[in-house]
Amino acid sequence: QVQLVESGGGLVQPGGSLRLSCAASGIIFWLYDMGWYRQAPGKQRELVARITSRDNTNYADSVQGRFTISKNNAKSTVYLQMNSLKPEDTAVYYCNALFGSREFWGQGTQVTVSS
């Protein structure tokens, strides 16, 4: 059974930082491209950051320079370090694992940026 379990969300003030984690089980983690997506109320889910099996990364323009995605294959965990958070970063953040036609999602973790 595949599970992606996110953690690390919460309430933070503008300018603050959070680190999200996604622990994967039931997959050969190092084979997968791992990503973080987010969905704000009334908006479509969007890609925030992705790290490939070869450690190539890409980011949405809106988070470039503020967010960093990384992974630890030994722990089957992907991270999203979020700095200089803005109110518009408020959303539910989802972990994604992709390998060919096999795709899995976590349950999401809420991030709220507010004073």
XYZ file of C-alpha atoms in Angstrom:
115
model
C 0.000 0.000 0.000
C 1.410 3.356 -1.071
C 1.333 6.196 1.431
C 2.564 9.755 1.207
C 2.288 11.477 4.562
C 2.853 15.230 4.735
C 3.720 17.127 7.878
C 5.027 20.519 8.920
C 2.165 22.781 7.921
C 0.708 25.417 10.192
C 0.147 29.084 10.811
C 3.036 31.465 10.229
C 3.388 35.227 9.997
C 4.351 36.921 6.732
C 8.095 36.751 6.258
C 8.328 33.573 8.291
C 9.486 30.084 7.374
C 8.119 26.561 7.398
C 9.544 23.219 6.393
C 7.211 20.628 4.962
C 8.077 16.941 4.932
C 6.559 14.076 2.974
C 7.395 10.559 4.049
C 6.745 7.913 1.396
C 6.170 4.214 1.847
C 5.200 1.413 -0.506
C 7.193 2.790 -3.450
C 10.781 2.521 -4.647
C 11.350 6.108 -3.661
C 14.533 6.856 -5.604
C 12.837 5.972 -8.891
C 10.159 8.606 -8.504
C 10.011 12.261 -9.393
C 8.686 14.000 -6.284
C 6.729 17.198 -6.240
C 4.892 19.665 -4.067
C 1.635 21.134 -5.289
C -0.720 23.558 -3.613
C -4.351 24.491 -3.874
C -5.821 27.681 -2.511
C -9.577 28.097 -1.989
C -11.322 28.665 -5.299
C -8.175 28.015 -7.311
C -6.776 25.111 -9.257
C -4.055 22.918 -7.877
C -0.677 24.161 -9.072
C 2.850 22.832 -9.118
C 5.097 24.512 -6.570
C 8.322 22.556 -6.949
C 9.566 19.267 -8.323
C 12.698 17.210 -7.883
C 13.412 14.412 -10.308
C 14.947 11.039 -9.642
C 18.185 12.567 -10.921
C 17.896 15.520 -8.498
C 16.984 18.073 -11.126
C 14.699 20.725 -9.672
C 12.218 23.220 -10.997
C 10.022 25.803 -9.306
C 6.983 27.887 -9.974
C 7.947 31.473 -10.769
C 6.018 32.657 -7.731
C 8.251 30.738 -5.301
C 11.598 30.845 -7.118
C 14.295 32.017 -4.730
C 12.115 31.574 -1.646
C 11.358 27.824 -1.612
C 13.773 24.916 -1.831
C 12.867 21.310 -2.548
C 15.153 18.493 -1.471
C 14.965 14.791 -0.738
C 16.618 12.068 1.261
C 16.427 8.765 -0.580
C 17.596 6.827 2.475
C 14.618 8.171 4.436
C 12.186 8.112 1.477
C 11.333 11.684 2.338
C 10.984 14.866 0.326
C 11.129 18.322 1.886
C 9.995 21.806 1.004
C 11.766 24.618 2.800
C 9.643 27.735 2.528
C 11.162 31.095 3.423
C 9.896 34.662 3.162
C 6.346 33.404 3.199
C 3.602 35.634 1.861
C -0.156 35.601 2.478
C -0.622 34.405 -1.094
C 1.275 31.236 -0.208
C -1.695 30.197 1.916
C -3.007 26.886 0.587
C -3.212 23.179 1.171
C 0.110 21.686 0.116
C 0.160 18.214 -1.419
C 3.001 15.796 -1.951
C 3.132 14.008 -5.310
C 5.084 10.989 -6.518
C 5.355 10.236 -10.236
C 6.974 7.376 -12.115
C 5.719 6.779 -15.615
C 1.985 6.176 -15.353
C 2.145 5.596 -11.620
C 1.156 8.659 -9.665
C 0.311 9.073 -6.001
C -0.828 11.926 -3.790
C -0.657 12.706 -0.125
C -3.598 13.916 1.893
C -2.339 17.490 2.114
C -1.204 19.822 4.859
C -2.551 23.310 5.466
C -0.218 26.284 5.325
C -1.652 29.611 6.448
C 0.361 32.813 6.225
C -1.294 35.558 8.217
C -0.543 38.189 10.808
